[in-house]
Amino acid sequence: MPPPADAVPPVRHPDAPAPGELLGAHYEHCFGCGGEQPHGLHLQARAGEGVSITAEFTVKPAHQGAPGLAHGGVLATALDETLGALNWLLRTIAVTGRLETDFVRPVPVGTVLFLQARITAVAGRKIYSSAVGRIGGPDGPVAVRANALFIEVKVDHFIDNGRPEEIRAAMADPDQIRRARAFEVNP
């Protein structure tokens, strides 16, 4: 899914988190990054240079598919969460339109998966990005790779489609940044 010929390089928003800054959970009940999910990934993402981020999570026993190995869907979730967090650097609300994932090697339970992601291009409402996940650290062996297409949406996308009680709770949050971030990466 290469960007079209008229795509432009991404531009980091002037109010984006500074390089090295922990992004925190966009929504406490998110399976990918939320602290309120007992079996969630609890993925921790940090802003990088330009329009990039790094993230990591530890594969827990609740994340396994085959005995002792991470479930492929959990790894795809980690990639999707990491790629979605990139949109915060643009200060854009966007949802996953397409996610292409390559599983390169098994990821054992107990492994720390280190993820690096960047936005590669923007074309209108379409945001193109890529990520790689490595075992044990930024120089470890590649375990997973992904390319993604995110589509910019308005907050009405969530209001019209989400469960009303969760939407009301998120909209009632007095913290404007947390309220905005609650709607940043969910499909």
Coordinates of N, CA and C in Angstrom, one line a residue, residues 1-4 7-11 51 83-98 118-130 147-153 184:
M1 N 0.8 -1.2 0.0 CA 0.0 0.0 0.0 C 0.9 1.2 0.0
P2 N 1.6 1.5 -1.1 CA 2.4 2.7 -1.2 C 1.5 3.9 -1.3
P3 N 2.0 5.1 -0.7 CA 1.3 6.3 -0.9 C 1.1 6.7 -2.3
P4 N 0.1 7.5 -2.6 CA -0.1 8.0 -4.0 C 1.0 9.0 -4.4
A7 N 1.1 12.4 -2.5 CA 1.3 12.4 -1.0 C 2.4 13.3 -0.7
V8 N 2.3 13.9 0.5 CA 3.4 14.8 1.0 C 4.0 14.3 2.3
P9 N 5.2 14.7 2.6 CA 5.9 14.3 3.8 C 5.0 14.8 5.0
P10 N 5.0 14.0 6.1 CA 4.3 14.4 7.3 C 4.9 15.5 8.0
V11 N 4.2 16.3 8.7 CA 4.7 17.4 9.4 C 4.2 17.3 10.9
V51 N 8.3 12.5 13.0 CA 7.0 11.9 13.2 C 7.2 10.4 13.5
L83 N 1.3 2.2 15.8 CA 1.0 3.0 14.6 C 0.0 4.0 14.9
G84 N -1.1 3.6 15.6 CA -2.2 4.6 15.9 C -1.7 5.7 16.7
A85 N -0.7 5.5 17.7 CA -0.2 6.5 18.6 C 0.5 7.6 17.8
L86 N 1.0 7.2 16.6 CA 1.7 8.2 15.8 C 0.9 9.4 15.5
N87 N -0.4 9.2 15.3 CA -1.3 10.3 14.9 C -1.4 11.4 16.0
W88 N -1.0 11.1 17.2 CA -0.9 12.1 18.2 C 0.1 13.1 17.9
L89 N 1.2 12.7 17.1 CA 2.2 13.7 16.7 C 1.7 14.7 15.7
L90 N 0.7 14.3 15.0 CA 0.1 15.2 14.0 C -1.1 16.0 14.6
R91 N -1.5 15.5 15.8 CA -2.7 16.0 16.5 C -3.9 15.8 15.7
T92 N -4.0 14.6 15.1 CA -5.1 14.2 14.3 C -5.8 13.0 14.8
I93 N -7.1 13.0 14.8 CA -7.9 11.9 15.1 C -8.0 11.0 13.9
A94 N -7.6 9.8 14.0 CA -7.6 8.9 12.8 C -7.8 7.5 13.3
V95 N -8.4 6.7 12.4 CA -8.7 5.3 12.6 C -7.9 4.4 11.6
T96 N -7.7 3.1 12.0 CA -7.1 2.2 11.1 C -7.9 1.9 10.0
G97 N -7.4 2.1 8.8 CA -8.1 1.7 7.5 C -7.6 0.4 7.0
R98 N -6.3 0.2 7.2 CA -5.7 -1.1 6.7 C -4.4 -1.3 7.5
R118 N 6.9 5.0 12.3 CA 7.0 6.4 11.8 C 5.9 6.6 10.7
I119 N 5.5 7.8 10.6 CA 4.6 8.2 9.5 C 5.5 8.5 8.3
T120 N 5.1 7.9 7.1 CA 5.9 8.0 5.9 C 5.3 9.1 5.0
A121 N 4.0 9.3 5.0 CA 3.4 10.2 4.0 C 1.9 10.5 4.4
V122 N 1.4 11.6 3.9 CA 0.1 12.0 4.1 C -0.5 12.5 2.8
A123 N -1.7 12.0 2.5 CA -2.4 12.4 1.3 C -3.9 12.6 1.6
G124 N -4.2 13.9 1.8 CA -5.6 14.3 2.2 C -5.8 13.7 3.6
R125 N -6.9 12.9 3.7 CA -7.3 12.3 5.0 C -6.5 11.0 5.3
K126 N -5.7 10.6 4.4 CA -5.0 9.3 4.5 C -3.6 9.6 5.1
I127 N -3.2 8.7 6.1 CA -1.9 8.8 6.8 C -1.3 7.4 6.6
Y128 N -0.1 7.4 6.0 CA 0.6 6.2 5.7 C 1.8 6.0 6.8
S129 N 1.9 4.8 7.3 CA 2.9 4.6 8.3 C 3.5 3.2 8.3
S130 N 4.6 3.0 9.0 CA 5.2 1.7 9.0 C 5.8 1.5 10.4
N147 N 2.8 -2.3 7.8 CA 2.5 -1.0 7.1 C 1.0 -0.8 7.3
A148 N 0.7 0.5 7.5 CA -0.7 0.8 7.8 C -1.2 2.1 7.1
L149 N -2.5 2.1 6.9 CA -3.1 3.3 6.4 C -4.2 3.7 7.4
F150 N -4.0 4.9 7.9 CA -5.0 5.5 8.8 C -5.8 6.6 8.1
I151 N -7.1 6.7 8.5 CA -8.0 7.7 7.9 C -8.4 8.7 8.9
E152 N -8.2 10.0 8.6 CA -8.6 11.0 9.6 C -10.1 11.1 9.6
V153 N -10.6 11.2 10.9 CA -12.1 11.2 11.1 C -12.4 12.4 12.1
E184 N -8.5 9.0 19.8 CA -7.5 9.2 18.7 C -7.3 8.0 17.9

